[in-house]
Amino acid sequence: MRFSEDIHYRAYGAHIAARDYPAARSDLQACMLNPSIVPTQIAMLLQFIGKTYFFEQNIEQALHYYEMGEQAGVGTLRPYLSTAQFFAEWMKDYERTIAKCDEIIRLATSSPSEKTEDDHGSDYYIAKAEELKQSCYTQKAQE
């Protein structure tokens, strides 16, 4: 499924712009009912729902949906990297980011994968996790 072709996803964008987060969540949940959706897309949508909760300062729910996204994204480290980026960029929680990056590196190293048409390989996720960790160390040093 292409998100851009889904009417609910397009409505989600409009609701985010209007800061109508409950309606945005409803749109994302409707996207998940599309019969052509794949697990990595479900993972992304769950994490998008998490971000709407973050915008409402409901951190507990935000984290819950990010974790659900990790569980839904079977076979890819993409949602783990997304969670790490969320910790770094939105929450400014560098310790948590570093821990998530270490988890990504451990998972990528213990179950190496090659790049496919649909996903990056382990090397990509290791490199991105290392890069994000380094950015966190730099940010921490500047505080």
Coordinates of C-alpha atoms in Angstrom, one line a residue:
M1 CA 0.0 0.0 0.0
R2 CA 1.2 3.5 -0.8
F3 CA 0.3 5.8 2.1
S4 CA -0.2 8.7 -0.4
E5 CA -3.0 6.8 -2.1
D6 CA -4.9 6.1 1.2
I7 CA -7.7 8.6 1.9
H8 CA -7.3 8.1 5.6
Y9 CA -3.6 8.8 5.5
R10 CA -4.2 12.0 3.6
A11 CA -6.9 13.0 6.2
Y12 CA -4.3 12.2 8.9
G13 CA -2.0 14.8 7.4
A14 CA -4.7 17.5 7.5
H15 CA -5.7 16.6 11.0
I16 CA -2.1 16.8 12.2
A17 CA -1.8 20.3 10.6
A18 CA -4.9 21.3 12.4
R19 CA -3.6 19.8 15.7
D20 CA -6.7 17.6 15.9
Y21 CA -4.8 14.6 17.4
P22 CA -7.8 12.4 18.2
A23 CA -9.0 12.7 14.6
A24 CA -5.4 12.0 13.4
R25 CA -5.3 8.8 15.5
S26 CA -8.6 7.7 14.1
D27 CA -7.3 8.2 10.5
L28 CA -4.2 6.2 11.3
Q29 CA -6.3 3.4 12.8
A30 CA -8.4 3.4 9.6
C31 CA -5.3 3.1 7.5
M32 CA -4.4 -0.1 9.4
L33 CA -7.6 -1.7 8.1
N34 CA -6.4 -1.5 4.5
P35 CA -6.1 -5.1 3.2
S36 CA -2.8 -4.4 1.4
I37 CA -0.9 -3.1 4.4
V38 CA 2.2 -4.9 5.5
P39 CA 3.7 -5.3 9.0
T40 CA 6.4 -2.6 8.5
Q41 CA 3.6 -0.1 7.6
I42 CA 1.6 -1.1 10.6
A43 CA 4.7 -0.5 12.7
M44 CA 5.1 3.0 11.2
L45 CA 1.4 3.8 11.7
L46 CA 1.5 2.7 15.4
Q47 CA 4.5 5.0 15.9
F48 CA 2.8 7.9 14.2
I49 CA -0.1 7.3 16.7
G50 CA 2.6 7.5 19.4
K51 CA 3.8 10.8 18.2
T52 CA 0.2 12.2 18.3
Y53 CA 0.2 11.3 22.0
F54 CA 3.5 13.0 22.5
F55 CA 2.1 16.2 20.9
E56 CA -0.6 16.0 23.7
Q57 CA 2.2 15.5 26.3
N58 CA 1.0 12.0 27.0
I59 CA 4.4 10.4 27.2
E60 CA 3.3 7.1 28.6
Q61 CA 0.9 6.5 25.7
A62 CA 3.5 7.7 23.2
L63 CA 6.0 5.2 24.5
H64 CA 3.4 2.5 24.5
Y65 CA 2.7 3.0 20.8
Y66 CA 6.4 3.2 19.9
E67 CA 6.9 -0.1 21.6
M68 CA 3.9 -1.6 19.9
G69 CA 5.4 -0.4 16.6
E70 CA 8.6 -2.3 17.4
Q71 CA 6.7 -5.5 18.1
A72 CA 4.6 -5.1 14.9
G73 CA 7.6 -4.6 12.6
V74 CA 8.6 -8.2 12.6
G75 CA 11.8 -8.8 10.6
T76 CA 13.0 -5.2 10.4
L77 CA 14.9 -2.9 12.6
R78 CA 13.3 0.2 11.1
P79 CA 10.9 0.7 14.0
Y80 CA 13.7 0.4 16.5
L81 CA 15.6 3.1 14.7
S82 CA 12.5 5.2 14.6
T83 CA 12.1 4.8 18.4
A84 CA 15.7 5.8 18.9
Q85 CA 15.2 8.9 16.7
F86 CA 12.1 9.8 18.7
F87 CA 14.0 9.6 21.9
A88 CA 16.8 11.8 20.6
E89 CA 14.9 14.4 18.5
W90 CA 11.6 14.8 20.3
M91 CA 12.3 13.8 23.9
K92 CA 15.9 14.9 24.1
D93 CA 16.5 11.7 26.2
Y94 CA 20.0 10.9 25.1
E95 CA 20.6 8.1 27.6
R96 CA 17.5 6.3 26.4
T97 CA 18.6 6.9 22.8
I98 CA 22.0 5.4 23.4
A99 CA 20.4 2.3 25.1
K100 CA 18.1 1.9 22.1
C101 CA 21.0 2.2 19.7
D102 CA 22.9 -0.4 21.6
E103 CA 19.9 -2.7 21.3
I104 CA 19.8 -2.1 17.5
I105 CA 23.5 -2.9 17.2
R106 CA 23.0 -6.0 19.3
L107 CA 20.0 -7.2 17.2
A108 CA 21.7 -6.4 13.9
T109 CA 24.9 -8.2 14.9
S110 CA 23.2 -11.3 16.3
S111 CA 20.9 -11.7 13.3
P112 CA 22.6 -10.1 10.3
S113 CA 20.6 -9.4 7.2
E114 CA 21.3 -8.2 3.7
K115 CA 19.7 -5.2 2.0
T116 CA 16.5 -6.1 0.2
E117 CA 14.1 -4.2 -2.1
D118 CA 11.9 -3.6 1.0
D119 CA 14.4 -3.0 3.8
H120 CA 18.0 -1.9 4.6
G121 CA 20.4 -4.5 5.8
S122 CA 22.1 -4.9 9.2
D123 CA 25.1 -2.7 8.1
Y124 CA 22.8 0.2 7.5
Y125 CA 21.1 -0.1 10.9
I126 CA 24.4 -0.5 12.7
A127 CA 25.8 2.6 10.9
K128 CA 22.7 4.7 11.7
A129 CA 22.7 3.6 15.3
E130 CA 26.4 4.5 15.7
E131 CA 25.8 7.8 14.1
L132 CA 22.9 8.6 16.4
K133 CA 24.8 7.5 19.4
Q134 CA 27.7 9.8 18.5
S135 CA 25.2 12.7 18.0
C136 CA 23.9 12.0 21.5
Y137 CA 27.4 12.0 23.0
T138 CA 28.0 15.4 21.3
Q139 CA 24.7 16.8 22.6
K140 CA 25.4 15.6 26.1
A141 CA 28.8 17.2 26.1
Q142 CA 27.3 20.5 25.1
E143 CA 24.8 20.5 28.0

